[in-house]
XYZ file of N, CA and C in Angstrom:
546
model
N 80.079 149.840 96.312
C 80.990 150.915 96.643
C 82.423 150.390 96.695
N 82.603 149.221 97.303
C 83.952 148.655 97.424
C 84.584 148.408 96.060
N 83.802 147.885 95.133
C 84.339 147.606 93.798
C 84.736 148.892 93.084
N 83.892 149.907 93.191
C 84.195 151.177 92.531
C 85.425 151.854 93.099
N 85.536 151.867 94.424
C 86.693 152.478 95.068
C 87.974 151.753 94.664
N 87.942 150.425 94.711
C 89.143 149.650 94.370
C 89.511 149.803 92.894
N 88.517 149.795 92.011
C 88.810 149.943 90.583
C 89.449 151.294 90.301
N 88.903 152.346 90.883
C 89.490 153.675 90.679
C 90.895 153.762 91.251
N 91.087 153.183 92.430
C 92.410 153.233 93.067
C 93.443 152.434 92.284
N 93.002 151.438 91.565
C 93.921 150.534 90.885
C 94.466 151.093 89.574
N 93.735 151.989 88.911
C 94.205 152.491 87.625
C 95.496 153.272 87.795
N 96.512 152.841 87.082
C 97.823 153.472 87.154
C 98.631 153.033 88.359
N 98.093 152.105 89.145
C 98.762 151.631 90.349
C 99.889 150.661 89.971
N 100.823 150.472 90.905
C 101.960 149.597 90.616
C 101.535 148.155 90.353
N 100.431 147.700 90.965
C 99.996 146.332 90.680
C 99.404 146.221 89.272
N 98.769 147.272 88.795
C 98.299 147.237 87.416
C 99.486 147.240 86.454
N 100.506 148.004 86.782
C 101.715 148.001 85.967
C 102.388 146.620 86.001
N 102.342 145.976 87.168
C 102.887 144.619 87.265
C 102.099 143.663 86.382
N 100.775 143.824 86.330
C 99.960 142.976 85.455
C 100.397 143.120 84.001
N 100.693 144.359 83.592
C 101.180 144.593 82.225
C 102.512 143.888 81.988
N 103.428 144.012 82.945
C 104.750 143.387 82.801
C 104.661 141.863 82.748
N 103.864 141.293 83.650
C 103.735 139.831 83.665
C 103.053 139.327 82.400
N 102.105 140.104 81.900
C 101.435 139.729 80.658
C 102.418 139.699 79.497
N 103.266 140.699 79.428
C 104.262 140.748 78.359
C 105.282 139.626 78.509
N 105.633 139.284 79.743
C 106.641 138.258 79.972
C 106.121 136.857 79.715
N 104.960 136.524 80.278
C 104.482 135.143 80.232
C 103.545 134.857 79.072
N 102.812 135.846 78.617
C 101.833 135.657 77.545
C 100.937 134.448 77.840
N 100.453 134.395 79.089
C 99.580 133.322 79.563
C 98.485 133.951 80.418
N 97.459 134.524 79.782
C 96.484 135.298 80.538
C 95.701 134.508 81.589
N 95.303 133.284 81.307
C 94.476 132.539 82.262
C 95.228 132.259 83.565
N 96.456 131.721 83.520
C 97.158 131.531 84.794
C 97.490 132.838 85.509
N 97.768 133.893 84.754
C 98.044 135.193 85.384
C 96.815 135.730 86.106
N 95.671 135.677 85.447
C 94.434 136.167 86.062
C 94.085 135.328 87.288
N 94.229 134.007 87.187
C 93.963 133.139 88.345
C 94.911 133.457 89.495
N 96.162 133.717 89.193
C 97.135 134.077 90.221
C 96.820 135.409 90.875
N 96.395 136.376 90.071
C 96.035 137.684 90.612
C 94.832 137.557 91.544
N 93.808 136.816 91.111
C 92.620 136.623 91.953
C 93.003 135.957 93.270
N 93.810 134.922 93.210
C 94.237 134.212 94.419
C 94.945 135.155 95.383
N 95.913 135.908 94.865
C 96.704 136.808 95.711
C 95.854 137.928 96.299
N 95.007 138.520 95.482
C 94.197 139.645 95.943
C 93.174 139.182 96.981
N 92.543 138.045 96.735
C 91.588 137.527 97.730
C 92.274 137.283 99.075
N 93.421 136.658 99.042
C 94.144 136.380 100.289
C 94.529 137.679 100.988
N 95.096 138.613 100.241
C 95.536 139.873 100.815
C 94.355 140.680 101.347
N 93.271 140.740 100.595
C 92.124 141.539 101.008
C 91.334 140.879 102.132
N 91.361 139.561 102.237
C 90.742 138.905 103.398
C 91.471 139.316 104.677
N 92.785 139.337 104.619
C 93.577 139.781 105.772
C 93.256 141.250 106.073
N 93.246 142.083 105.043
C 92.991 143.515 105.208
C 91.590 143.772 105.748
N 90.618 143.081 105.193
C 89.240 143.240 105.648
C 89.071 142.813 107.092
N 89.743 141.748 107.467
C 89.680 141.295 108.863
C 90.283 142.343 109.790
N 91.378 142.944 109.388
C 91.979 144.023 110.185
C 90.974 145.174 110.333
N 90.302 145.531 109.249
C 89.314 146.615 109.295
C 88.158 146.310 110.224
N 87.633 145.089 110.165
C 86.507 144.748 111.044
C 86.958 144.674 112.502
N 88.188 144.223 112.746
C 88.705 144.200 114.116
C 88.893 145.621 114.655
N 89.409 146.514 113.822
C 89.561 147.908 114.235
C 88.211 148.516 114.606
N 87.207 148.240 113.801
C 85.876 148.784 114.068
C 85.322 148.254 115.390
N 85.647 147.011 115.724
C 85.168 146.428 116.981
C 85.921 146.996 118.183
N 87.179 147.342 118.013
C 88.015 147.804 119.124
C 87.891 149.297 119.399
N 87.595 150.074 118.379
C 87.597 151.533 118.528
C 86.173 152.052 118.703
N 86.059 153.173 119.366
C 84.741 153.794 119.522
C 84.260 154.261 118.149
N 82.946 154.360 117.973
C 82.423 154.831 116.683
C 82.959 156.211 116.283
N 83.102 157.102 117.237
C 83.611 158.446 116.916
C 85.063 158.376 116.447
N 85.895 157.615 117.145
C 87.298 157.463 116.749
C 87.389 156.809 115.375
N 86.550 155.794 115.157
C 86.565 155.088 113.874
C 86.194 156.032 112.741
N 85.189 156.868 112.942
C 84.797 157.817 111.885
C 85.943 158.761 111.543
N 86.630 159.283 112.566
C 87.732 160.213 112.296
C 88.893 159.515 111.595
N 89.170 158.267 111.972
C 90.212 157.510 111.262
C 89.822 157.281 109.808
N 88.545 157.018 109.566
C 88.073 156.836 108.188
C 88.198 158.133 107.395
N 87.822 159.245 108.008
C 87.945 160.546 107.326
C 89.394 160.770 106.917
N 90.301 160.594 107.864
C 91.726 160.804 107.576
C 92.202 159.831 106.494
N 91.789 158.558 106.581
C 92.261 157.568 105.597
C 91.744 157.878 104.196
N 90.483 158.320 104.073
C 89.958 158.633 102.747
C 90.623 159.879 102.159
N 90.850 160.905 102.981
C 91.545 162.090 102.468
C 93.004 161.770 102.126
N 93.643 160.921 102.933
C 95.020 160.513 102.633
C 95.070 159.741 101.318
N 94.094 158.858 101.107
C 94.043 158.101 99.848
C 93.819 159.047 98.668
N 92.992 160.083 98.863
C 92.762 161.053 97.785
C 94.063 161.741 97.398
N 94.830 162.159 98.394
C 96.123 162.798 98.104
C 97.095 161.806 97.471
N 97.096 160.576 97.974
C 97.993 159.542 97.470
C 97.724 159.253 95.998
N 96.461 159.329 95.590
C 96.116 159.065 94.188
C 96.746 160.091 93.249
N 97.055 161.256 93.763
C 97.653 162.299 92.924
C 99.147 162.097 92.719
N 99.741 161.149 93.446
C 101.156 160.831 93.307
C 101.264 159.562 92.465
N 101.771 159.662 91.237
C 101.832 158.467 90.389
C 102.806 157.430 90.940
N 102.393 156.161 90.810
C 103.264 155.055 91.219
C 104.354 154.848 90.189
N 105.468 154.319 90.658
C 106.527 153.904 89.734
C 106.266 152.454 89.358
N 106.673 152.114 88.168
C 106.516 150.732 87.721
C 107.420 149.827 88.541
N 106.963 148.590 88.791
C 107.868 147.630 89.411
C 109.023 147.331 88.448
N 109.859 146.418 88.805
C 111.013 146.078 87.959
C 110.619 145.989 86.495
N 111.450 146.544 85.622
C 111.145 146.527 84.191
C 111.020 145.103 83.670
N 111.747 144.208 84.239
C 111.660 142.801 83.858
C 111.582 141.984 85.148
N 110.429 141.361 85.432
C 110.340 140.551 86.639
C 111.421 139.474 86.635
N 111.947 139.145 87.820
C 113.019 138.152 87.866
C 112.561 136.790 87.359
N 113.509 136.033 86.823
C 113.194 134.680 86.354
C 112.863 133.829 87.569
N 111.854 132.984 87.405
C 111.393 132.174 88.520
C 110.894 130.827 88.024
N 111.071 129.779 88.827
C 110.539 128.473 88.441
C 109.050 128.345 88.759
N 108.418 129.392 89.284
C 107.024 129.317 89.709
C 106.033 129.330 88.547
N 106.445 129.774 87.397
C 105.531 129.880 86.265
C 104.647 131.102 86.395
N 103.731 131.266 85.456
C 102.878 132.451 85.413
C 101.984 132.546 86.654
N 101.312 131.467 87.011
C 100.403 131.482 88.163
C 101.162 131.784 89.455
N 102.192 131.046 89.734
C 102.946 131.215 90.975
C 103.594 132.586 91.075
N 104.130 133.067 89.970
C 104.748 134.392 89.966
C 103.698 135.463 90.246
N 102.517 135.323 89.639
C 101.451 136.294 89.882
C 101.002 136.256 91.340
N 100.834 135.063 91.909
C 100.388 134.950 93.302
C 101.389 135.632 94.230
N 102.641 135.244 94.129
C 103.657 135.769 95.051
C 103.854 137.269 94.854
N 104.026 137.697 93.618
C 104.337 139.109 93.381
C 103.144 140.013 93.715
N 101.928 139.618 93.360
C 100.761 140.446 93.677
C 100.490 140.469 95.176
N 100.620 139.335 95.841
C 100.377 139.294 97.283
C 101.332 140.238 98.002
N 102.605 140.179 97.654
C 103.606 141.025 98.315
C 103.473 142.496 97.927
N 103.241 142.753 96.647
C 103.168 144.138 96.177
C 101.920 144.856 96.683
N 100.907 144.094 97.034
C 99.654 144.692 97.501
C 99.760 145.205 98.943
N 100.750 144.740 99.708
C 100.895 145.208 101.089
C 101.246 146.692 101.106
N 100.457 147.459 101.847
C 100.667 148.896 101.943
C 100.158 149.667 100.745
N 99.480 148.989 99.833
C 98.982 149.618 98.616
C 97.671 150.355 98.895
N 97.302 151.256 97.993
C 96.061 152.019 98.154
C 94.848 151.108 98.274
N 94.775 150.087 97.453
C 93.604 149.212 97.493
C 93.562 148.394 98.781
N 94.715 148.033 99.319
C 94.717 147.310 100.590
C 94.224 148.224 101.706
N 94.711 149.441 101.741
C 94.274 150.382 102.767
C 92.804 150.739 102.594
N 92.345 150.839 101.352
C 90.918 151.085 101.110
C 90.089 149.914 101.621
N 90.586 148.694 101.462
C 89.876 147.515 101.959
C 89.757 147.565 103.478
N 90.835 147.931 104.154
C 90.796 148.071 105.618
C 89.743 149.105 106.004
N 89.783 150.272 105.356
C 88.860 151.359 105.697
C 87.410 150.985 105.402
N 87.161 150.373 104.258
C 85.788 150.007 103.898
C 85.242 148.912 104.807
N 86.078 147.940 105.154
C 85.627 146.881 106.071
C 85.337 147.465 107.444
N 86.126 148.443 107.872
C 85.880 149.098 109.156
C 84.581 149.905 109.104
N 84.363 150.579 107.984
C 83.158 151.415 107.862
C 81.898 150.568 107.815
N 81.901 149.547 106.966
C 80.680 148.764 106.763
C 80.576 147.553 107.690
N 81.692 147.147 108.279
C 81.756 146.000 109.185
C 81.128 144.745 108.561
N 81.399 144.572 107.270
C 80.947 143.382 106.543
C 82.134 142.859 105.747
N 82.777 141.851 106.267
C 84.021 141.366 105.686
C 83.863 140.863 104.254
N 83.036 139.869 104.054
C 82.983 139.229 102.732
C 82.483 140.146 101.615
N 81.421 140.941 101.816
C 81.017 141.840 100.731
C 82.099 142.859 100.371
N 82.804 143.382 101.365
C 83.866 144.345 101.087
C 85.008 143.667 100.339
N 85.436 142.504 100.805
C 86.541 141.782 100.146
C 86.151 141.400 98.723
N 84.924 140.925 98.548
C 84.464 140.584 97.201
C 84.471 141.831 96.321
N 83.976 142.948 96.855
C 83.923 144.183 96.075
C 85.296 144.718 95.706
N 86.208 144.761 96.686
C 87.539 145.298 96.371
C 88.301 144.373 95.421
N 88.090 143.077 95.580
C 88.728 142.126 94.654
C 88.159 142.302 93.249
N 86.853 142.431 93.149
C 86.209 142.658 91.847
C 86.716 143.951 91.215
N 86.828 144.999 92.021
C 87.332 146.270 91.498
C 88.746 146.157 90.970
N 89.602 145.458 91.726
C 90.980 145.263 91.241
C 90.996 144.467 89.949
N 90.152 143.453 89.869
C 90.136 142.635 88.659
C 89.614 143.434 87.462
N 88.701 144.373 87.705
C 88.210 145.231 86.614
C 89.331 146.080 86.023
N 90.316 146.397 86.825
C 91.454 147.181 86.337
C 92.582 146.295 85.831
N 92.817 145.159 86.492
C 93.983 144.334 86.164
C 93.753 143.337 85.031
N 92.535 142.803 84.891
C 92.278 141.840 83.810
C 92.477 142.492 82.445
N 91.937 143.698 82.200
C 92.231 144.320 80.900
C 93.728 144.551 80.689
N 94.438 144.858 81.767
C 95.888 145.035 81.636
C 96.546 143.738 81.193
N 96.088 142.623 81.734
C 96.644 141.320 81.342
C 96.249 140.991 79.905
N 94.989 141.213 79.572
C 94.493 140.807 78.245
C 94.967 141.724 77.122
N 95.047 142.993 77.389
C 95.393 143.935 76.330
C 96.852 144.361 76.341
N 97.487 144.115 77.473
C 98.913 144.384 77.565
C 99.270 145.848 77.445
N 100.460 146.078 77.030
C 101.026 147.418 77.011
C 100.334 148.346 76.014
N 99.749 147.797 74.958
C 99.074 148.646 73.962
C 97.950 149.445 74.610
N 97.208 148.837 75.525
C 96.109 149.529 76.201
C 96.646 150.588 77.155
N 97.747 150.307 77.791
C 98.301 151.246 78.763
C 98.665 152.573 78.110
N 99.069 152.533 76.861
C 99.433 153.768 76.164
C 98.211 154.609 75.820
N 97.028 153.981 75.725
C 95.818 154.693 75.303
C 94.946 155.151 76.464
N 95.147 154.608 77.651
C 94.318 154.968 78.799
C 94.889 156.226 79.448
N 94.074 157.256 79.619
C 94.570 158.475 80.264
C 94.685 158.277 81.784
N 95.786 157.690 82.227
C 95.948 157.333 83.629
C 95.925 158.546 84.544
N 96.429 159.652 84.075
C 96.427 160.868 84.906
C 94.993 161.288 85.225
N 94.113 161.240 84.233
C 92.708 161.575 84.443
C 92.066 160.579 85.406
N 92.328 159.298 85.213
C 91.758 158.283 86.101
C 92.255 158.459 87.530
N 93.521 158.799 87.706
C 94.044 159.045 89.052
C 93.339 160.234 89.699
N 93.081 161.269 88.927
C 92.389 162.440 89.467
C 90.939 162.105 89.822
N 90.284 161.313 88.984
C 88.916 160.885 89.304
C 88.899 160.043 90.579
N 89.866 159.166 90.713
C 89.945 158.339 91.921
C 90.212 159.209 93.143
N 91.078 160.201 93.012
C 91.346 161.117 94.125
C 90.059 161.834 94.522
N 89.301 162.266 93.545
C 88.023 162.919 93.825
C 87.042 161.991 94.531
N 86.997 160.732 94.093
C 86.100 159.763 94.731
C 86.480 159.549 96.191
N 87.776 159.424 96.482
C 88.210 159.266 97.866
C 87.892 160.517 98.680
N 88.073 161.687 98.090
C 87.761 162.932 98.803
C 86.266 163.011 99.111
N 85.425 162.623 98.160
C 83.975 162.610 98.397
C 83.634 161.646 99.535
N 84.250 160.466 99.538
C 84.014 159.525 100.642
C 84.432 160.141 101.973
N 85.570 160.830 101.979
C 86.017 161.495 103.200
C 85.022 162.540 103.669
N 84.486 163.328 102.737
C 83.499 164.356 103.079
C 82.224 163.697 103.612
N 81.781 162.625 102.979
C 80.569 161.936 103.435
C 80.740 161.381 104.843
N 81.900 160.774 105.107
C 82.142 160.260 106.449
C 82.268 161.410 107.434
N 82.925 162.496 107.031
C 83.057 163.669 107.886
C 81.683 164.246 108.211
N 80.815 164.331 107.230
C 79.462 164.833 107.470
C 78.725 163.945 108.467
N 78.940 162.641 108.367
C 78.330 161.715 109.323
C 78.941 161.836 110.703
N 80.225 162.184 110.774
C 80.903 162.330 112.069
C 80.406 163.557 112.818
N 79.993 164.559 112.097
C 79.522 165.794 112.743
C 78.043 165.715 113.079
N 77.325 164.774 112.482
C 75.876 164.682 112.705
C 75.562 164.130 114.081
């Protein structure tokens, strides 16, 4: 579930757009992909830990309602297209790997996939499976962006994918809501 939610949330997201930009700039897919994995794992480990801590601190009823609100908010958020990051990433001595690590780690803060990681870790209270799943989902969206570059971005119907992701988040919200009323 974590991988599917993250993959859907990532299509058309600013981090996927960043993957396209970095791919065009560096033309070094292996260091870029390694940098993205490093940054996402670090960011999602922090996010997942926050989610599991929230689940431990809050009552089950409060946690369910927060999850319902977060999933419906994510569904609405998916309908608002992200803007691309800087058209040309700044020049840096970090190289492809370092630039990917720093830029993805920072850009992921407050992102849909980070918030989904918090919510999923809180719901399932299993840190590593959720982090692995959300990281895998992001990589399913970002690796093709790195490998295929801008040519693929023109052919993928991002608006449709955003709507499908919004629907998936809404369904999760309804499922959690149904569990909250039971």
